[in-house]
Amino acid sequence: MYGKVMSACLHGVEGKLVEVEVDLSNGLPQMNIVGLPDSAVKESIERVRAAIKNCGYTFPLQRITINLAPADVRKEGSAFDLAIAMGILNTSGQLELEFPEQILILGELALDGTVRAIPGVLSMIVSAREQGISRILIPKLNVQEAALIPDVEIGSLSHMNELQTGITELFNPTKYLPSKSQPSNFSIPASNDDFSDVHGQMQAKRALMICAAGMHNILLLGPPGTGKTMLVKRLPSILPSMSDQEALEVTKIYSASGKFADRSSLIRERPFRMPHHSVSAAGLVGGGSVPKPGEISLAHRGVLFLDELPEFSRNVLEVLRQPLEERHVTIGRARASYRFPANFIFAASMNPCPCGYWGAETAAHACTCSTLKIEHYRSKISGPLLDRIDLQIEVPRIEYGQIVEKTAQLSSKEIKAHVDRARHIQLKRYQHSSITFNSELSGTLLKAHCQLSMEAEQLLQKSFEVLGLSVRAYDRILKIARTIADLDGSQQLAIPHLAEALQYRCLDKKTQSPSHIR
């Protein structure tokens, strides 16, 4: 006897459909699973056997072969348990399934037949919908998460005993009420962080406004206690709201990673990730024997903040080069290659020297670092990595008068209003292309939307030669100028826009010795 049902597994953060084929034949009673199963899938034999018997069904005393196709793709996780059990019951005639190939079955089984929730449901359902499967049978605990995907019919069960009432009853829409997608509170920092808390630092606030408006990378350079970390932690409060597509992308990543706490709504706040400087390269970009998303993928469509940048291992920092350029990361293994999205704002902060006070000496704090120490400290950050940071800002020491000043500070709400206007301009400009922000401009689109006047071209040419800029830095200056023009509501890139963009490249020098950086 032969039967087949449909299930799915995760391949990176994307879902992949799997055919669960069941063959019952005469022979010594035994059950085998083939098709490159991992340990969790192999162990499903005992879970399925116990669940079937404890729910009042008869486990066939025959030779049972389970094939997970395609056989050349490694299968991980426990999401196949319910599909294997239902496939056995359907093939042995104990359960009637009409058109089993049109139902996606997902779920982990307990020994008593309880159906447990699984991670990555969103990715699997999206993949099934793309393949024309619109009926989804999942654990009851995953229902509200699955209800976020439109145009699918959802059936749910919390225990295998519910199969005795028939499959039709499991797809009864009155069994649950899907919640509407509302903004989720799953994100840090807290929403009460506001730029009005930061005194002074108007240039840094302006740079962060440009960063948010065009989704540009940014580096803040300055002595301790000037507010670098405080400023960056408030960056999410001025970022433009996520579109439905962006929210689904982020939610799929967190669902596949098992970090989706609120299953009732899409993640609507842009992620903010701040890993410790002891993080490994695999922890940052993802990895493991079965690769999982790293910090850069968890920061997708949001912010990755590396505080005290030189304290991170140079090897860890260098792995950021390709993701910052390509906006995704590919991890290769012997049997498969995994691709994770990584389109994020790279924000970083650093001191000018190991002690932190070079260039900002006071009576209480004098720099004790030698030139050699300063050069060694800054050499931890390679030129190619710095080249990929659009905005490089010096954050000076705050004077006492600025701290006690009673004048109202620029708030996040006021800054976000400017960001949203620039975002609206970009949405209209790129509505017929594959990009959404100025930071994604390249090739012909960059030439088309960043045309300079003859005077602006001469200014950029002189700056290119004097500062020793690379071609990549040249492109990034144009993108920054484009964002500045959008903030001003200007279609044309004027000299003031270009001049301001050049000011935000304080580390672009022919040499990185302290005497030239200042």
PDB file of N, CA, C and O in Angstrom, residues 286-321:
ATOM      1  N   GLY A 286      25.865  34.292  10.933  1.00  0.00           N
ATOM      2  CA  GLY A 286      25.108  33.045  10.900  1.00  0.00           C
ATOM      3  C   GLY A 286      26.040  31.874  10.670  1.00  0.00           C
ATOM      4  O   GLY A 286      27.145  32.019  10.158  1.00  0.00           O
ATOM      5  N   GLY A 287      25.584  30.697  11.056  1.00  0.00           N
ATOM      6  CA  GLY A 287      26.423  29.519  10.854  1.00  0.00           C
ATOM      7  C   GLY A 287      25.964  28.355  11.700  1.00  0.00           C
ATOM      8  O   GLY A 287      24.826  28.321  12.168  1.00  0.00           O
ATOM      9  N   GLY A 288      26.854  27.400  11.886  1.00  0.00           N
ATOM     10  CA  GLY A 288      26.529  26.162  12.566  1.00  0.00           C
ATOM     11  C   GLY A 288      26.482  25.023  11.576  1.00  0.00           C
ATOM     12  O   GLY A 288      26.500  25.220  10.358  1.00  0.00           O
ATOM     13  N   SER A 289      26.426  23.793  12.083  1.00  0.00           N
ATOM     14  CA  SER A 289      26.336  22.636  11.182  1.00  0.00           C
ATOM     15  C   SER A 289      25.069  22.717  10.338  1.00  0.00           C
ATOM     16  O   SER A 289      25.064  22.346   9.168  1.00  0.00           O
ATOM     17  N   VAL A 290      23.982  23.154  10.972  1.00  0.00           N
ATOM     18  CA  VAL A 290      22.773  23.526  10.233  1.00  0.00           C
ATOM     19  C   VAL A 290      22.654  25.036  10.378  1.00  0.00           C
ATOM     20  O   VAL A 290      22.215  25.533  11.411  1.00  0.00           O
ATOM     21  N   PRO A 291      23.076  25.810   9.378  1.00  0.00           N
ATOM     22  CA  PRO A 291      23.179  27.261   9.530  1.00  0.00           C
ATOM     23  C   PRO A 291      21.884  27.927   9.976  1.00  0.00           C
ATOM     24  O   PRO A 291      20.801  27.619   9.476  1.00  0.00           O
ATOM     25  N   LYS A 292      22.021  28.831  10.932  1.00  0.00           N
ATOM     26  CA  LYS A 292      20.921  29.640  11.426  1.00  0.00           C
ATOM     27  C   LYS A 292      21.255  31.106  11.211  1.00  0.00           C
ATOM     28  O   LYS A 292      22.424  31.485  11.114  1.00  0.00           O
ATOM     29  N   PRO A 293      20.249  31.974  11.151  1.00  0.00           N
ATOM     30  CA  PRO A 293      20.519  33.402  10.932  1.00  0.00           C
ATOM     31  C   PRO A 293      21.363  33.998  12.050  1.00  0.00           C
ATOM     32  O   PRO A 293      21.188  33.682  13.228  1.00  0.00           O
ATOM     33  N   GLY A 294      22.305  34.864  11.666  1.00  0.00           N
ATOM     34  CA  GLY A 294      23.127  35.567  12.638  1.00  0.00           C
ATOM     35  C   GLY A 294      22.564  36.955  12.921  1.00  0.00           C
ATOM     36  O   GLY A 294      21.453  37.300  12.505  1.00  0.00           O
ATOM     37  N   GLU A 295      23.354  37.771  13.612  1.00  0.00           N
ATOM     38  CA  GLU A 295      22.904  39.094  14.020  1.00  0.00           C
ATOM     39  C   GLU A 295      22.583  39.983  12.819  1.00  0.00           C
ATOM     40  O   GLU A 295      21.656  40.790  12.871  1.00  0.00           O
ATOM     41  N   ILE A 296      23.325  39.839  11.730  1.00  0.00           N
ATOM     42  CA  ILE A 296      23.071  40.713  10.582  1.00  0.00           C
ATOM     43  C   ILE A 296      21.737  40.386   9.916  1.00  0.00           C
ATOM     44  O   ILE A 296      21.082  41.269   9.366  1.00  0.00           O
ATOM     45  N   SER A 297      21.312  39.116   9.973  1.00  0.00           N
ATOM     46  CA  SER A 297      20.004  38.758   9.421  1.00  0.00           C
ATOM     47  C   SER A 297      18.885  39.134  10.378  1.00  0.00           C
ATOM     48  O   SER A 297      17.797  39.530   9.961  1.00  0.00           O
ATOM     49  N   LEU A 298      19.142  39.017  11.693  1.00  0.00           N
ATOM     50  CA  LEU A 298      18.149  39.440  12.678  1.00  0.00           C
ATOM     51  C   LEU A 298      17.961  40.955  12.640  1.00  0.00           C
ATOM     52  O   LEU A 298      16.941  41.469  13.093  1.00  0.00           O
ATOM     53  N   ALA A 299      18.957  41.681  12.088  1.00  0.00           N
ATOM     54  CA  ALA A 299      18.850  43.130  11.937  1.00  0.00           C
ATOM     55  C   ALA A 299      18.287  43.525  10.579  1.00  0.00           C
ATOM     56  O   ALA A 299      18.243  44.718  10.252  1.00  0.00           O
ATOM     57  N   HIS A 300      17.850  42.571   9.776  1.00  0.00           N
ATOM     58  CA  HIS A 300      17.321  42.849   8.434  1.00  0.00           C
ATOM     59  C   HIS A 300      16.208  43.890   8.490  1.00  0.00           C
ATOM     60  O   HIS A 300      15.291  43.803   9.300  1.00  0.00           O
ATOM     61  N   ARG A 301      16.317  44.897   7.638  1.00  0.00           N
ATOM     62  CA  ARG A 301      15.372  46.028   7.551  1.00  0.00           C
ATOM     63  C   ARG A 301      15.427  46.924   8.779  1.00  0.00           C
ATOM     64  O   ARG A 301      14.543  47.750   8.984  1.00  0.00           O
ATOM     65  N   GLY A 302      16.461  46.725   9.623  1.00  0.00           N
ATOM     66  CA  GLY A 302      16.594  47.537  10.822  1.00  0.00           C
ATOM     67  C   GLY A 302      18.017  48.030  10.987  1.00  0.00           C
ATOM     68  O   GLY A 302      18.673  48.426  10.013  1.00  0.00           O
ATOM     69  N   VAL A 303      18.498  47.991  12.225  1.00  0.00           N
ATOM     70  CA  VAL A 303      19.805  48.562  12.565  1.00  0.00           C
ATOM     71  C   VAL A 303      20.671  47.510  13.246  1.00  0.00           C
ATOM     72  O   VAL A 303      20.220  46.824  14.166  1.00  0.00           O
ATOM     73  N   LEU A 304      21.923  47.390  12.801  1.00  0.00           N
ATOM     74  CA  LEU A 304      22.943  46.606  13.499  1.00  0.00           C
ATOM     75  C   LEU A 304      23.932  47.600  14.082  1.00  0.00           C
ATOM     76  O   LEU A 304      24.616  48.319  13.340  1.00  0.00           O
ATOM     77  N   PHE A 305      24.016  47.670  15.408  1.00  0.00           N
ATOM     78  CA  PHE A 305      24.868  48.649  16.083  1.00  0.00           C
ATOM     79  C   PHE A 305      26.037  47.941  16.746  1.00  0.00           C
ATOM     80  O   PHE A 305      25.844  47.098  17.625  1.00  0.00           O
ATOM     81  N   LEU A 306      27.254  48.281  16.341  1.00  0.00           N
ATOM     82  CA  LEU A 306      28.466  47.768  16.960  1.00  0.00           C
ATOM     83  C   LEU A 306      29.107  48.895  17.754  1.00  0.00           C
ATOM     84  O   LEU A 306      29.740  49.798  17.186  1.00  0.00           O
ATOM     85  N   ASP A 307      28.907  48.858  19.068  1.00  0.00           N
ATOM     86  CA  ASP A 307      29.464  49.883  19.946  1.00  0.00           C
ATOM     87  C   ASP A 307      30.933  49.569  20.217  1.00  0.00           C
ATOM     88  O   ASP A 307      31.309  48.409  20.390  1.00  0.00           O
ATOM     89  N   GLU A 308      31.761  50.614  20.267  1.00  0.00           N
ATOM     90  CA  GLU A 308      33.215  50.450  20.433  1.00  0.00           C
ATOM     91  C   GLU A 308      33.760  49.519  19.348  1.00  0.00           C
ATOM     92  O   GLU A 308      34.268  48.424  19.610  1.00  0.00           O
ATOM     93  N   LEU A 309      33.664  49.954  18.126  1.00  0.00           N
ATOM     94  CA  LEU A 309      33.976  49.131  16.953  1.00  0.00           C
ATOM     95  C   LEU A 309      35.360  48.482  16.991  1.00  0.00           C
ATOM     96  O   LEU A 309      35.481  47.294  16.682  1.00  0.00           O
ATOM     97  N   PRO A 310      36.435  49.185  17.387  1.00  0.00           N
ATOM     98  CA  PRO A 310      37.758  48.539  17.377  1.00  0.00           C
ATOM     99  C   PRO A 310      37.905  47.402  18.386  1.00  0.00           C
ATOM    100  O   PRO A 310      38.878  46.640  18.307  1.00  0.00           O
ATOM    101  N   GLU A 311      36.984  47.299  19.349  1.00  0.00           N
ATOM    102  CA  GLU A 311      37.069  46.218  20.321  1.00  0.00           C
ATOM    103  C   GLU A 311      36.630  44.876  19.736  1.00  0.00           C
ATOM    104  O   GLU A 311      36.895  43.824  20.306  1.00  0.00           O
ATOM    105  N   PHE A 312      35.955  44.896  18.607  1.00  0.00           N
ATOM    106  CA  PHE A 312      35.560  43.660  17.934  1.00  0.00           C
ATOM    107  C   PHE A 312      36.775  43.069  17.232  1.00  0.00           C
ATOM    108  O   PHE A 312      37.665  43.790  16.769  1.00  0.00           O
ATOM    109  N   SER A 313      36.801  41.756  17.141  1.00  0.00           N
ATOM    110  CA  SER A 313      37.889  41.086  16.435  1.00  0.00           C
ATOM    111  C   SER A 313      37.916  41.523  14.975  1.00  0.00           C
ATOM    112  O   SER A 313      36.878  41.677  14.342  1.00  0.00           O
ATOM    113  N   ARG A 314      39.123  41.719  14.457  1.00  0.00           N
ATOM    114  CA  ARG A 314      39.244  42.133  13.058  1.00  0.00           C
ATOM    115  C   ARG A 314      38.637  41.096  12.120  1.00  0.00           C
ATOM    116  O   ARG A 314      37.994  41.432  11.133  1.00  0.00           O
ATOM    117  N   ASN A 315      38.827  39.806  12.436  1.00  0.00           N
ATOM    118  CA  ASN A 315      38.242  38.756  11.600  1.00  0.00           C
ATOM    119  C   ASN A 315      36.716  38.846  11.580  1.00  0.00           C
ATOM    120  O   ASN A 315      36.084  38.596  10.550  1.00  0.00           O
ATOM    121  N   VAL A 316      36.129  39.205  12.720  1.00  0.00           N
ATOM    122  CA  VAL A 316      34.670  39.349  12.797  1.00  0.00           C
ATOM    123  C   VAL A 316      34.212  40.521  11.943  1.00  0.00           C
ATOM    124  O   VAL A 316      33.226  40.429  11.201  1.00  0.00           O
ATOM    125  N   LEU A 317      34.930  41.634  12.017  1.00  0.00           N
ATOM    126  CA  LEU A 317      34.532  42.819  11.259  1.00  0.00           C
ATOM    127  C   LEU A 317      34.663  42.606   9.753  1.00  0.00           C
ATOM    128  O   LEU A 317      33.837  43.099   8.972  1.00  0.00           O
ATOM    129  N   GLU A 318      35.678  41.856   9.357  1.00  0.00           N
ATOM    130  CA  GLU A 318      35.902  41.677   7.917  1.00  0.00           C
ATOM    131  C   GLU A 318      34.804  40.856   7.247  1.00  0.00           C
ATOM    132  O   GLU A 318      34.590  40.983   6.046  1.00  0.00           O
ATOM    133  N   VAL A 319      34.103  40.019   8.013  1.00  0.00           N
ATOM    134  CA  VAL A 319      33.031  39.242   7.395  1.00  0.00           C
ATOM    135  C   VAL A 319      31.836  40.119   7.041  1.00  0.00           C
ATOM    136  O   VAL A 319      30.918  39.661   6.345  1.00  0.00           O
ATOM    137  N   LEU A 320      31.850  41.368   7.479  1.00  0.00           N
ATOM    138  CA  LEU A 320      30.756  42.283   7.147  1.00  0.00           C
ATOM    139  C   LEU A 320      30.873  42.856   5.736  1.00  0.00           C
ATOM    140  O   LEU A 320      29.915  43.423   5.213  1.00  0.00           O
ATOM    141  N   ARG A 321      32.046  42.733   5.133  1.00  0.00           N
ATOM    142  CA  ARG A 321      32.264  43.371   3.827  1.00  0.00           C
ATOM    143  C   ARG A 321      31.227  42.946   2.786  1.00  0.00           C
ATOM    144  O   ARG A 321      30.559  43.778   2.179  1.00  0.00           O
TER     145      ARG A 321
END
